[in-house]
Amino acid sequence: MKHTIVMTGASRGIGRVAAEQILRQSPDVRLLVVARGSSGAQVATELGKGGNTVSHIAADLGSLDSVRSAATRIRDLLDSGELPPLHGFVGNAGIQYTNALTEGPDGFEATFTVNVLANHVFVRMLQDRFVAPARIVITVSDTHFGDFRHNLGMVPGPAWKSPDVLARTGAFPEPDTAAAGRTAYSTSKLAAIYLVHEYARRLPAGIDIVGYNPGFVPGTGLARNADPVSRFAMRRILPAMTLTPFATSRHAAGRYLADVVLGSIQAPTGSYVDRNRVDRSSEESYDPRREGELWDAAERFTAARAARDAFTLSRPCRRAAPNTA
């Protein structure tokens, strides 16, 4: 039966591989890619070769107004029948800056906007359009552990603060440095896991949400805002690490992501999927107080009025606590 999967971050890197794998493994999928400007049309054309059904909607994930407009358009297409029933959302897009001072048009720090708030707007505004069984997958990162084993010392660990602080520029010491930008990244990925846990409590039965960690994947576009030396290292030197257990190849990470999306990798709602298996995320990532606090803040920041009017998700839990593997 034809069904729709909405995906961000399908233009390049592991997302592009995952999109190709999803279409190859599930010919009934109508893939809707969300991308900036004209890149979505190009990606949709390329992915649509061979008879695949792929369409696109333009959105700048750094602008919450743009994300709301895209989500509203998707709702309209689903309601009109132009898109088949919605069975999946993949929030794969992510960004890392060389500072913690980059501000988006909504006044929020740009890393937090793209990696946390954009996904929240999409899920919140589409939540009553999902048809069970449905799966939401948010790409997270093992940088949230903050130890050498998981990031080889390349990314500082998260530095959690009040969401009202994290959402604004200058949240970390020496905010004009690359270290602060990387701290903003790892902290945003911890925040994403918190929201996965909170959604797992709130979403109705049959609509599952999981966090997917691809591991360290050299050669993707994540470092596109880095300095020239770092970009060269990511493209030309660090890919050799995929021959070791410390890194994942782009193809393998994309294939695992597709398997998570399609349910080939079984994962209970609220799970943390480390590459191709359910595992436990960091001890810090299990904190119901922070999860609820972040949810409330994300609601305030995104002001998702349309979603609240259409369908309210309430606490207390319908489900057990998130999977702790």
PDB file of C-alpha atoms in Angstrom:
ATOM      1  CA  MET A   1       0.000   0.000   0.000  1.00  0.00           C
ATOM      2  CA  LYS A   2       1.358   3.412  -0.953  1.00  0.00           C
ATOM      3  CA  HIS A   3       2.432   5.562   1.962  1.00  0.00           C
ATOM      4  CA  THR A   4       4.437   8.727   2.560  1.00  0.00           C
ATOM      5  CA  ILE A   5       7.716   9.227   4.383  1.00  0.00           C
ATOM      6  CA  VAL A   6       8.871  12.808   4.923  1.00  0.00           C
ATOM      7  CA  MET A   7      12.637  13.271   5.179  1.00  0.00           C
ATOM      8  CA  THR A   8      15.030  16.121   5.885  1.00  0.00           C
ATOM      9  CA  GLY A   9      18.747  15.836   5.185  1.00  0.00           C
ATOM     10  CA  ALA A  10      18.334  13.647   2.102  1.00  0.00           C
ATOM     11  CA  SER A  11      20.482  15.807  -0.182  1.00  0.00           C
ATOM     12  CA  ARG A  12      23.884  14.466   0.778  1.00  0.00           C
ATOM     13  CA  GLY A  13      25.846  12.212   3.116  1.00  0.00           C
ATOM     14  CA  ILE A  14      24.154   9.419   5.004  1.00  0.00           C
ATOM     15  CA  GLY A  15      20.730  10.877   4.258  1.00  0.00           C
ATOM     16  CA  ARG A  16      21.226  10.503   0.529  1.00  0.00           C
ATOM     17  CA  VAL A  17      22.309   6.897   0.943  1.00  0.00           C
ATOM     18  CA  ALA A  18      19.370   6.226   3.272  1.00  0.00           C
ATOM     19  CA  ALA A  19      16.884   7.744   0.829  1.00  0.00           C
ATOM     20  CA  GLU A  20      18.188   5.534  -1.975  1.00  0.00           C
ATOM     21  CA  GLN A  21      18.001   2.465   0.254  1.00  0.00           C
ATOM     22  CA  ILE A  22      14.462   3.269   1.431  1.00  0.00           C
ATOM     23  CA  LEU A  23      13.251   3.548  -2.163  1.00  0.00           C
ATOM     24  CA  ARG A  24      15.068   0.376  -3.162  1.00  0.00           C
ATOM     25  CA  GLN A  25      13.737  -1.671  -0.255  1.00  0.00           C
ATOM     26  CA  SER A  26      10.201  -0.289  -0.185  1.00  0.00           C
ATOM     27  CA  PRO A  27       8.803   0.540  -3.646  1.00  0.00           C
ATOM     28  CA  ASP A  28       5.461   1.537  -2.097  1.00  0.00           C
ATOM     29  CA  VAL A  29       7.057   4.570  -0.419  1.00  0.00           C
ATOM     30  CA  ARG A  30       6.250   8.049  -1.645  1.00  0.00           C
ATOM     31  CA  LEU A  31       9.311   9.932  -0.422  1.00  0.00           C
ATOM     32  CA  LEU A  32       8.882  13.634   0.259  1.00  0.00           C
ATOM     33  CA  VAL A  33      12.214  15.389   0.707  1.00  0.00           C
ATOM     34  CA  VAL A  34      12.429  18.719   2.497  1.00  0.00           C
ATOM     35  CA  ALA A  35      15.411  20.789   1.403  1.00  0.00           C
ATOM     36  CA  ARG A  36      16.533  24.366   0.944  1.00  0.00           C
ATOM     37  CA  GLY A  37      15.917  26.225  -2.311  1.00  0.00           C
ATOM     38  CA  SER A  38      16.302  24.365  -5.576  1.00  0.00           C
ATOM     39  CA  SER A  39      18.314  21.501  -4.094  1.00  0.00           C
ATOM     40  CA  GLY A  40      15.130  19.601  -3.213  1.00  0.00           C
ATOM     41  CA  ALA A  41      13.949  19.580  -6.820  1.00  0.00           C
ATOM     42  CA  GLN A  42      17.318  18.269  -7.978  1.00  0.00           C
ATOM     43  CA  VAL A  43      17.416  15.555  -5.326  1.00  0.00           C
ATOM     44  CA  ALA A  44      13.830  14.525  -6.080  1.00  0.00           C
ATOM     45  CA  THR A  45      14.646  14.246  -9.788  1.00  0.00           C
ATOM     46  CA  GLU A  46      17.742  12.161  -9.138  1.00  0.00           C
ATOM     47  CA  LEU A  47      16.046   9.874  -6.617  1.00  0.00           C
ATOM     48  CA  GLY A  48      13.007   9.522  -8.846  1.00  0.00           C
ATOM     49  CA  LYS A  49      14.947   7.882 -11.653  1.00  0.00           C
ATOM     50  CA  GLY A  50      13.961   4.287 -12.212  1.00  0.00           C
ATOM     51  CA  GLY A  51      10.305   4.803 -11.417  1.00  0.00           C
ATOM     52  CA  ASN A  52      10.549   5.852  -7.764  1.00  0.00           C
ATOM     53  CA  THR A  53       7.917   8.313  -6.559  1.00  0.00           C
ATOM     54  CA  VAL A  54       9.726  11.274  -5.022  1.00  0.00           C
ATOM     55  CA  SER A  55       8.585  14.844  -4.492  1.00  0.00           C
ATOM     56  CA  HIS A  56       9.984  17.821  -2.615  1.00  0.00           C
ATOM     57  CA  ILE A  57       9.081  20.856  -0.550  1.00  0.00           C
ATOM     58  CA  ALA A  58      11.428  23.783  -0.069  1.00  0.00           C
ATOM     59  CA  ALA A  59      12.269  24.870   3.467  1.00  0.00           C
ATOM     60  CA  ASP A  60      15.096  26.577   5.313  1.00  0.00           C
ATOM     61  CA  LEU A  61      15.459  24.576   8.513  1.00  0.00           C
ATOM     62  CA  GLY A  62      17.188  27.536  10.129  1.00  0.00           C
ATOM     63  CA  SER A  63      13.937  29.506   9.946  1.00  0.00           C
ATOM     64  CA  LEU A  64      11.012  28.315  12.044  1.00  0.00           C
ATOM     65  CA  ASP A  65       8.590  30.267   9.866  1.00  0.00           C
ATOM     66  CA  SER A  66       9.888  28.381   6.837  1.00  0.00           C
ATOM     67  CA  VAL A  67       9.562  25.056   8.660  1.00  0.00           C
ATOM     68  CA  ARG A  68       5.990  25.889   9.699  1.00  0.00           C
ATOM     69  CA  SER A  69       5.106  26.763   6.112  1.00  0.00           C
ATOM     70  CA  ALA A  70       6.552  23.473   4.861  1.00  0.00           C
ATOM     71  CA  ALA A  71       4.697  21.478   7.530  1.00  0.00           C
ATOM     72  CA  THR A  72       1.462  23.269   6.699  1.00  0.00           C
ATOM     73  CA  ARG A  73       1.928  22.453   3.017  1.00  0.00           C
ATOM     74  CA  ILE A  74       2.519  18.772   3.855  1.00  0.00           C
ATOM     75  CA  ARG A  75      -0.667  18.708   5.955  1.00  0.00           C
ATOM     76  CA  ASP A  76      -2.612  20.189   3.036  1.00  0.00           C
ATOM     77  CA  LEU A  77      -1.227  17.627   0.578  1.00  0.00           C
ATOM     78  CA  LEU A  78      -2.118  14.780   2.931  1.00  0.00           C
ATOM     79  CA  ASP A  79      -5.614  16.143   3.531  1.00  0.00           C
ATOM     80  CA  SER A  80      -6.279  16.569  -0.188  1.00  0.00           C
ATOM     81  CA  GLY A  81      -5.104  13.048  -1.012  1.00  0.00           C
ATOM     82  CA  GLU A  82      -2.251  14.300  -3.182  1.00  0.00           C
ATOM     83  CA  LEU A  83       0.031  12.430  -0.799  1.00  0.00           C
ATOM     84  CA  PRO A  84      -0.805   8.906   0.407  1.00  0.00           C
ATOM     85  CA  PRO A  85      -1.115   8.278   4.176  1.00  0.00           C
ATOM     86  CA  LEU A  86       1.808   9.446   6.310  1.00  0.00           C
ATOM     87  CA  HIS A  87       3.716   6.588   7.924  1.00  0.00           C
ATOM     88  CA  GLY A  88       7.095   8.135   8.648  1.00  0.00           C
ATOM     89  CA  PHE A  89       9.198  11.191   9.351  1.00  0.00           C
ATOM     90  CA  VAL A  90      13.001  11.231   9.261  1.00  0.00           C
ATOM     91  CA  GLY A  91      14.666  14.233  10.895  1.00  0.00           C
ATOM     92  CA  ASN A  92      18.166  13.637   9.552  1.00  0.00           C
ATOM     93  CA  ALA A  93      19.323  17.172   8.785  1.00  0.00           C
ATOM     94  CA  GLY A  94      21.917  18.598  11.161  1.00  0.00           C
ATOM     95  CA  ILE A  95      24.412  21.431  11.370  1.00  0.00           C
ATOM     96  CA  GLN A  96      27.558  22.306  13.288  1.00  0.00           C
ATOM     97  CA  TYR A  97      29.018  25.805  13.380  1.00  0.00           C
ATOM     98  CA  THR A  98      32.489  27.085  14.204  1.00  0.00           C
ATOM     99  CA  ASN A  99      31.102  29.254  17.001  1.00  0.00           C
ATOM    100  CA  ALA A 100      28.127  29.543  19.340  1.00  0.00           C
ATOM    101  CA  LEU A 101      27.204  33.020  18.139  1.00  0.00           C
ATOM    102  CA  THR A 102      25.326  32.278  14.917  1.00  0.00           C
ATOM    103  CA  GLU A 103      21.766  33.515  15.269  1.00  0.00           C
ATOM    104  CA  GLY A 104      18.846  32.522  13.060  1.00  0.00           C
ATOM    105  CA  PRO A 105      16.013  34.797  11.919  1.00  0.00           C
ATOM    106  CA  ASP A 106      13.862  33.772  14.885  1.00  0.00           C
ATOM    107  CA  GLY A 107      16.479  35.000  17.361  1.00  0.00           C
ATOM    108  CA  PHE A 108      17.594  31.522  18.441  1.00  0.00           C
ATOM    109  CA  GLU A 109      21.087  30.051  18.215  1.00  0.00           C
ATOM    110  CA  ALA A 110      21.337  28.370  14.814  1.00  0.00           C
ATOM    111  CA  THR A 111      22.588  24.934  15.959  1.00  0.00           C
ATOM    112  CA  PHE A 112      19.729  24.606  18.430  1.00  0.00           C
ATOM    113  CA  THR A 113      17.241  25.790  15.797  1.00  0.00           C
ATOM    114  CA  VAL A 114      18.189  23.234  13.137  1.00  0.00           C
ATOM    115  CA  ASN A 115      19.078  20.257  15.336  1.00  0.00           C
ATOM    116  CA  VAL A 116      16.267  20.574  17.883  1.00  0.00           C
ATOM    117  CA  LEU A 117      13.505  23.066  17.150  1.00  0.00           C
ATOM    118  CA  ALA A 118      12.994  22.336  13.440  1.00  0.00           C
ATOM    119  CA  ASN A 119      12.303  18.669  14.180  1.00  0.00           C
ATOM    120  CA  HIS A 120       9.962  19.655  16.989  1.00  0.00           C
ATOM    121  CA  VAL A 121       7.914  21.839  14.640  1.00  0.00           C
ATOM    122  CA  PHE A 122       7.637  19.095  12.015  1.00  0.00           C
ATOM    123  CA  VAL A 123       6.642  16.362  14.449  1.00  0.00           C
ATOM    124  CA  ARG A 124       4.305  18.623  16.391  1.00  0.00           C
ATOM    125  CA  MET A 125       2.489  19.866  13.280  1.00  0.00           C
ATOM    126  CA  LEU A 126       2.285  16.449  11.607  1.00  0.00           C
ATOM    127  CA  GLN A 127       1.498  14.385  14.704  1.00  0.00           C
ATOM    128  CA  ASP A 128      -2.228  14.088  13.993  1.00  0.00           C
ATOM    129  CA  ARG A 129      -1.615  13.190  10.343  1.00  0.00           C
ATOM    130  CA  PHE A 130       0.398  10.028  11.046  1.00  0.00           C
ATOM    131  CA  VAL A 131      -1.382   6.774  10.324  1.00  0.00           C
ATOM    132  CA  ALA A 132      -0.362   3.816  12.491  1.00  0.00           C
ATOM    133  CA  PRO A 133       1.865   1.981  12.276  1.00  0.00           C
ATOM    134  CA  ALA A 134       4.195   4.940  11.889  1.00  0.00           C
ATOM    135  CA  ARG A 135       7.803   5.596  12.833  1.00  0.00           C
ATOM    136  CA  ILE A 136       9.604   8.869  13.518  1.00  0.00           C
ATOM    137  CA  VAL A 137      13.401   8.736  13.411  1.00  0.00           C
ATOM    138  CA  ILE A 138      15.600  11.578  14.661  1.00  0.00           C
ATOM    139  CA  THR A 139      19.320  11.416  13.874  1.00  0.00           C
ATOM    140  CA  VAL A 140      21.291  12.027  17.057  1.00  0.00           C
ATOM    141  CA  SER A 141      24.976  11.560  17.872  1.00  0.00           C
ATOM    142  CA  ASP A 142      27.223   9.715  20.275  1.00  0.00           C
ATOM    143  CA  THR A 143      29.004  13.027  20.932  1.00  0.00           C
ATOM    144  CA  HIS A 144      26.368  13.413  23.655  1.00  0.00           C
ATOM    145  CA  PHE A 145      28.367  10.937  25.766  1.00  0.00           C
ATOM    146  CA  GLY A 146      31.171  13.469  26.025  1.00  0.00           C
ATOM    147  CA  ASP A 147      33.957  10.911  26.510  1.00  0.00           C
ATOM    148  CA  PHE A 148      37.013   9.924  24.482  1.00  0.00           C
ATOM    149  CA  ARG A 149      35.638   6.491  23.651  1.00  0.00           C
ATOM    150  CA  HIS A 150      32.721   7.983  21.736  1.00  0.00           C
ATOM    151  CA  ASN A 151      34.252  11.070  20.122  1.00  0.00           C
ATOM    152  CA  LEU A 152      38.038  10.509  20.185  1.00  0.00           C
ATOM    153  CA  GLY A 153      38.478  13.908  21.785  1.00  0.00           C
ATOM    154  CA  MET A 154      37.326  15.718  18.642  1.00  0.00           C
ATOM    155  CA  VAL A 155      34.100  17.166  20.080  1.00  0.00           C
ATOM    156  CA  PRO A 156      33.635  18.496  23.630  1.00  0.00           C
ATOM    157  CA  GLY A 157      30.876  16.869  25.621  1.00  0.00           C
ATOM    158  CA  PRO A 158      27.526  18.541  26.198  1.00  0.00           C
ATOM    159  CA  ALA A 159      27.210  21.304  28.765  1.00  0.00           C
ATOM    160  CA  TRP A 160      23.572  21.285  29.781  1.00  0.00           C
ATOM    161  CA  LYS A 161      21.932  24.511  30.903  1.00  0.00           C
ATOM    162  CA  SER A 162      18.409  25.831  31.062  1.00  0.00           C
ATOM    163  CA  PRO A 163      16.777  25.568  27.618  1.00  0.00           C
ATOM    164  CA  ASP A 164      16.210  29.326  27.737  1.00  0.00           C
ATOM    165  CA  VAL A 165      20.000  29.725  27.840  1.00  0.00           C
ATOM    166  CA  LEU A 166      20.820  26.991  25.318  1.00  0.00           C
ATOM    167  CA  ALA A 167      18.429  28.445  22.760  1.00  0.00           C
ATOM    168  CA  ARG A 168      20.308  31.750  22.651  1.00  0.00           C
ATOM    169  CA  THR A 169      23.734  32.656  21.342  1.00  0.00           C
ATOM    170  CA  GLY A 170      26.695  32.818  23.709  1.00  0.00           C
ATOM    171  CA  ALA A 171      25.545  29.937  25.910  1.00  0.00           C
ATOM    172  CA  PHE A 172      29.075  28.510  26.311  1.00  0.00           C
ATOM    173  CA  PRO A 173      32.474  29.910  27.366  1.00  0.00           C
ATOM    174  CA  GLU A 174      34.469  31.649  24.615  1.00  0.00           C
ATOM    175  CA  PRO A 175      31.452  31.537  22.308  1.00  0.00           C
ATOM    176  CA  ASP A 176      33.401  32.794  19.302  1.00  0.00           C
ATOM    177  CA  THR A 177      35.542  29.635  19.179  1.00  0.00           C
ATOM    178  CA  ALA A 178      35.170  26.341  17.328  1.00  0.00           C
ATOM    179  CA  ALA A 179      35.146  24.543  20.685  1.00  0.00           C
ATOM    180  CA  ALA A 180      32.013  26.442  21.682  1.00  0.00           C
ATOM    181  CA  GLY A 181      30.403  25.589  18.342  1.00  0.00           C
ATOM    182  CA  ARG A 182      31.142  21.917  18.858  1.00  0.00           C
ATOM    183  CA  THR A 183      29.817  22.078  22.414  1.00  0.00           C
ATOM    184  CA  ALA A 184      26.613  23.584  21.024  1.00  0.00           C
ATOM    185  CA  TYR A 185      26.434  20.626  18.641  1.00  0.00           C
ATOM    186  CA  SER A 186      26.893  17.879  21.257  1.00  0.00           C
ATOM    187  CA  THR A 187      24.481  19.647  23.610  1.00  0.00           C
ATOM    188  CA  SER A 188      21.866  19.918  20.855  1.00  0.00           C
ATOM    189  CA  LYS A 189      22.131  16.174  20.269  1.00  0.00           C
ATOM    190  CA  LEU A 190      21.575  15.516  23.979  1.00  0.00           C
ATOM    191  CA  ALA A 191      18.522  17.774  23.728  1.00  0.00           C
ATOM    192  CA  ALA A 192      17.256  15.779  20.749  1.00  0.00           C
ATOM    193  CA  ILE A 193      17.433  12.573  22.805  1.00  0.00           C
ATOM    194  CA  TYR A 194      15.530  14.235  25.633  1.00  0.00           C
ATOM    195  CA  LEU A 195      12.733  15.132  23.226  1.00  0.00           C
ATOM    196  CA  VAL A 196      12.689  11.597  21.789  1.00  0.00           C
ATOM    197  CA  HIS A 197      12.053  10.312  25.318  1.00  0.00           C
ATOM    198  CA  GLU A 198       9.351  12.888  25.928  1.00  0.00           C
ATOM    199  CA  TYR A 199       7.579  12.151  22.659  1.00  0.00           C
ATOM    200  CA  ALA A 200       7.694   8.435  23.462  1.00  0.00           C
ATOM    201  CA  ARG A 201       5.583   9.226  26.512  1.00  0.00           C
ATOM    202  CA  ARG A 202       3.122  11.425  24.665  1.00  0.00           C
ATOM    203  CA  LEU A 203       2.539   9.943  21.220  1.00  0.00           C
ATOM    204  CA  PRO A 204      -0.400   7.585  20.771  1.00  0.00           C
ATOM    205  CA  ALA A 205      -0.021   3.852  20.344  1.00  0.00           C
ATOM    206  CA  GLY A 206       1.250   2.853  16.940  1.00  0.00           C
ATOM    207  CA  ILE A 207       3.315   6.003  16.411  1.00  0.00           C
ATOM    208  CA  ASP A 208       6.847   5.232  17.548  1.00  0.00           C
ATOM    209  CA  ILE A 209       9.859   7.521  17.770  1.00  0.00           C
ATOM    210  CA  VAL A 210      13.525   6.542  18.054  1.00  0.00           C
ATOM    211  CA  GLY A 211      16.882   8.282  18.054  1.00  0.00           C
ATOM    212  CA  TYR A 212      19.458   6.986  15.564  1.00  0.00           C
ATOM    213  CA  ASN A 213      23.202   7.381  16.113  1.00  0.00           C
ATOM    214  CA  PRO A 214      25.275   6.791  12.966  1.00  0.00           C
ATOM    215  CA  GLY A 215      28.554   7.051  14.865  1.00  0.00           C
ATOM    216  CA  PHE A 216      31.445   9.125  13.566  1.00  0.00           C
ATOM    217  CA  VAL A 217      30.986   9.358   9.777  1.00  0.00           C
ATOM    218  CA  PRO A 218      33.830  11.175   7.978  1.00  0.00           C
ATOM    219  CA  GLY A 219      33.223  12.715   4.588  1.00  0.00           C
ATOM    220  CA  THR A 220      29.723  14.088   5.151  1.00  0.00           C
ATOM    221  CA  GLY A 221      28.644  17.725   4.870  1.00  0.00           C
ATOM    222  CA  LEU A 222      28.423  18.216   8.636  1.00  0.00           C
ATOM    223  CA  ALA A 223      31.740  20.106   8.722  1.00  0.00           C
ATOM    224  CA  ARG A 224      30.906  22.383   5.793  1.00  0.00           C
ATOM    225  CA  ASN A 225      31.124  25.458   8.043  1.00  0.00           C
ATOM    226  CA  ALA A 226      34.502  24.446   9.475  1.00  0.00           C
ATOM    227  CA  ASP A 227      37.849  25.997   8.612  1.00  0.00           C
ATOM    228  CA  PRO A 228      39.638  24.853   5.411  1.00  0.00           C
ATOM    229  CA  VAL A 229      42.060  22.558   7.260  1.00  0.00           C
ATOM    230  CA  SER A 230      39.247  20.775   9.114  1.00  0.00           C
ATOM    231  CA  ARG A 231      37.205  20.405   5.935  1.00  0.00           C
ATOM    232  CA  PHE A 232      40.222  18.921   4.135  1.00  0.00           C
ATOM    233  CA  ALA A 233      40.815  16.472   6.979  1.00  0.00           C
ATOM    234  CA  MET A 234      37.157  15.387   6.999  1.00  0.00           C
ATOM    235  CA  ARG A 235      37.172  14.809   3.240  1.00  0.00           C
ATOM    236  CA  ARG A 236      40.630  13.370   2.631  1.00  0.00           C
ATOM    237  CA  ILE A 237      42.221  12.024   5.816  1.00  0.00           C
ATOM    238  CA  LEU A 238      39.615  10.916   8.350  1.00  0.00           C
ATOM    239  CA  PRO A 239      37.680   8.649   5.924  1.00  0.00           C
ATOM    240  CA  ALA A 240      40.509   6.138   6.377  1.00  0.00           C
ATOM    241  CA  MET A 241      39.194   5.650   9.929  1.00  0.00           C
ATOM    242  CA  THR A 242      36.215   3.751   8.520  1.00  0.00           C
ATOM    243  CA  LEU A 243      38.614   0.827   8.234  1.00  0.00           C
ATOM    244  CA  THR A 244      38.720   0.802  12.043  1.00  0.00           C
ATOM    245  CA  PRO A 245      35.960   0.295  14.655  1.00  0.00           C
ATOM    246  CA  PHE A 246      36.120   4.027  15.496  1.00  0.00           C
ATOM    247  CA  ALA A 247      34.201   5.274  12.461  1.00  0.00           C
ATOM    248  CA  THR A 248      31.304   4.307  10.199  1.00  0.00           C
ATOM    249  CA  SER A 249      31.353   4.595   6.427  1.00  0.00           C
ATOM    250  CA  ARG A 250      28.785   6.835   4.804  1.00  0.00           C
ATOM    251  CA  HIS A 251      27.250   3.862   2.998  1.00  0.00           C
ATOM    252  CA  ALA A 252      26.946   1.738   6.137  1.00  0.00           C
ATOM    253  CA  ALA A 253      25.502   4.592   8.205  1.00  0.00           C
ATOM    254  CA  GLY A 254      22.944   5.383   5.490  1.00  0.00           C
ATOM    255  CA  ARG A 255      21.968   1.744   5.150  1.00  0.00           C
ATOM    256  CA  TYR A 256      21.463   1.439   8.909  1.00  0.00           C
ATOM    257  CA  LEU A 257      19.335   4.589   8.905  1.00  0.00           C
ATOM    258  CA  ALA A 258      17.121   3.142   6.177  1.00  0.00           C
ATOM    259  CA  ASP A 259      16.765  -0.087   8.156  1.00  0.00           C
ATOM    260  CA  VAL A 260      15.692   1.870  11.239  1.00  0.00           C
ATOM    261  CA  VAL A 261      13.164   3.895   9.252  1.00  0.00           C
ATOM    262  CA  LEU A 262      11.648   0.827   7.598  1.00  0.00           C
ATOM    263  CA  GLY A 263      11.608  -1.213  10.807  1.00  0.00           C
ATOM    264  CA  SER A 264      14.126  -3.813   9.655  1.00  0.00           C
ATOM    265  CA  ILE A 265      15.996  -2.895  12.827  1.00  0.00           C
ATOM    266  CA  GLN A 266      13.411  -3.424  15.530  1.00  0.00           C
ATOM    267  CA  ALA A 267      13.431  -0.744  18.202  1.00  0.00           C
ATOM    268  CA  PRO A 268      10.784   0.064  20.819  1.00  0.00           C
ATOM    269  CA  THR A 269       9.573   3.626  20.998  1.00  0.00           C
ATOM    270  CA  GLY A 270      11.987   5.895  22.856  1.00  0.00           C
ATOM    271  CA  SER A 271      14.962   3.715  21.892  1.00  0.00           C
ATOM    272  CA  TYR A 272      18.489   4.813  21.096  1.00  0.00           C
ATOM    273  CA  VAL A 273      19.751   2.890  18.067  1.00  0.00           C
ATOM    274  CA  ASP A 274      23.532   2.815  17.880  1.00  0.00           C
ATOM    275  CA  ARG A 275      24.282   2.079  14.220  1.00  0.00           C
ATOM    276  CA  ASN A 276      22.460  -1.234  13.780  1.00  0.00           C
ATOM    277  CA  ARG A 277      21.388  -2.194  17.313  1.00  0.00           C
ATOM    278  CA  VAL A 278      19.381  -0.836  20.202  1.00  0.00           C
ATOM    279  CA  ASP A 279      21.650   0.295  22.997  1.00  0.00           C
ATOM    280  CA  ARG A 280      21.631   2.549  26.006  1.00  0.00           C
ATOM    281  CA  SER A 281      22.457   6.205  25.518  1.00  0.00           C
ATOM    282  CA  SER A 282      24.460   8.134  28.123  1.00  0.00           C
ATOM    283  CA  GLU A 283      23.418   8.125  31.753  1.00  0.00           C
ATOM    284  CA  GLU A 284      22.889  11.887  31.508  1.00  0.00           C
ATOM    285  CA  SER A 285      20.381  11.397  28.697  1.00  0.00           C
ATOM    286  CA  TYR A 286      17.807   9.795  31.025  1.00  0.00           C
ATOM    287  CA  ASP A 287      16.412  12.710  33.008  1.00  0.00           C
ATOM    288  CA  PRO A 288      12.602  13.110  33.068  1.00  0.00           C
ATOM    289  CA  ARG A 289      12.871  16.545  34.682  1.00  0.00           C
ATOM    290  CA  ARG A 290      15.069  17.895  31.890  1.00  0.00           C
ATOM    291  CA  GLU A 291      12.924  16.171  29.287  1.00  0.00           C
ATOM    292  CA  GLY A 292       9.747  17.829  30.526  1.00  0.00           C
ATOM    293  CA  GLU A 293      11.475  21.190  30.936  1.00  0.00           C
ATOM    294  CA  LEU A 294      12.820  21.044  27.391  1.00  0.00           C
ATOM    295  CA  TRP A 295       9.412  20.039  26.011  1.00  0.00           C
ATOM    296  CA  ASP A 296       7.778  23.049  27.676  1.00  0.00           C
ATOM    297  CA  ALA A 297      10.508  25.348  26.395  1.00  0.00           C
ATOM    298  CA  ALA A 298      10.309  23.978  22.841  1.00  0.00           C
ATOM    299  CA  GLU A 299       6.570  24.605  22.891  1.00  0.00           C
ATOM    300  CA  ARG A 300       7.175  28.208  23.891  1.00  0.00           C
ATOM    301  CA  PHE A 301       9.981  28.729  21.390  1.00  0.00           C
ATOM    302  CA  THR A 302       8.162  27.283  18.408  1.00  0.00           C
ATOM    303  CA  ALA A 303       4.695  28.595  19.279  1.00  0.00           C
ATOM    304  CA  ALA A 304       3.176  25.722  17.316  1.00  0.00           C
ATOM    305  CA  ARG A 305      -0.367  27.076  17.573  1.00  0.00           C
ATOM    306  CA  ALA A 306      -1.700  25.064  14.664  1.00  0.00           C
ATOM    307  CA  ALA A 307      -0.511  21.816  16.209  1.00  0.00           C
ATOM    308  CA  ARG A 308      -1.894  22.649  19.641  1.00  0.00           C
ATOM    309  CA  ASP A 309      -5.260  23.593  18.189  1.00  0.00           C
ATOM    310  CA  ALA A 310      -5.439  20.425  16.096  1.00  0.00           C
ATOM    311  CA  PHE A 311      -4.228  17.831  18.549  1.00  0.00           C
ATOM    312  CA  THR A 312      -2.948  18.054  22.118  1.00  0.00           C
ATOM    313  CA  LEU A 313      -0.398  15.652  23.516  1.00  0.00           C
ATOM    314  CA  SER A 314      -0.636  15.441  27.268  1.00  0.00           C
ATOM    315  CA  ARG A 315       1.425  14.098  30.091  1.00  0.00           C
ATOM    316  CA  PRO A 316       1.232  11.834  32.168  1.00  0.00           C
ATOM    317  CA  CYS A 317       2.518   8.902  30.260  1.00  0.00           C
ATOM    318  CA  ARG A 318       0.533   6.478  28.206  1.00  0.00           C
ATOM    319  CA  ARG A 319       3.633   4.305  27.913  1.00  0.00           C
ATOM    320  CA  ALA A 320       6.413   3.010  30.064  1.00  0.00           C
ATOM    321  CA  ALA A 321       9.599   4.999  30.427  1.00  0.00           C
ATOM    322  CA  PRO A 322      11.869   5.117  27.346  1.00  0.00           C
ATOM    323  CA  ASN A 323      13.772   1.941  26.539  1.00  0.00           C
ATOM    324  CA  THR A 324      16.970   1.692  28.522  1.00  0.00           C
ATOM    325  CA  ALA A 325      18.351  -1.388  26.751  1.00  0.00           C
TER     326      ALA A 325
END
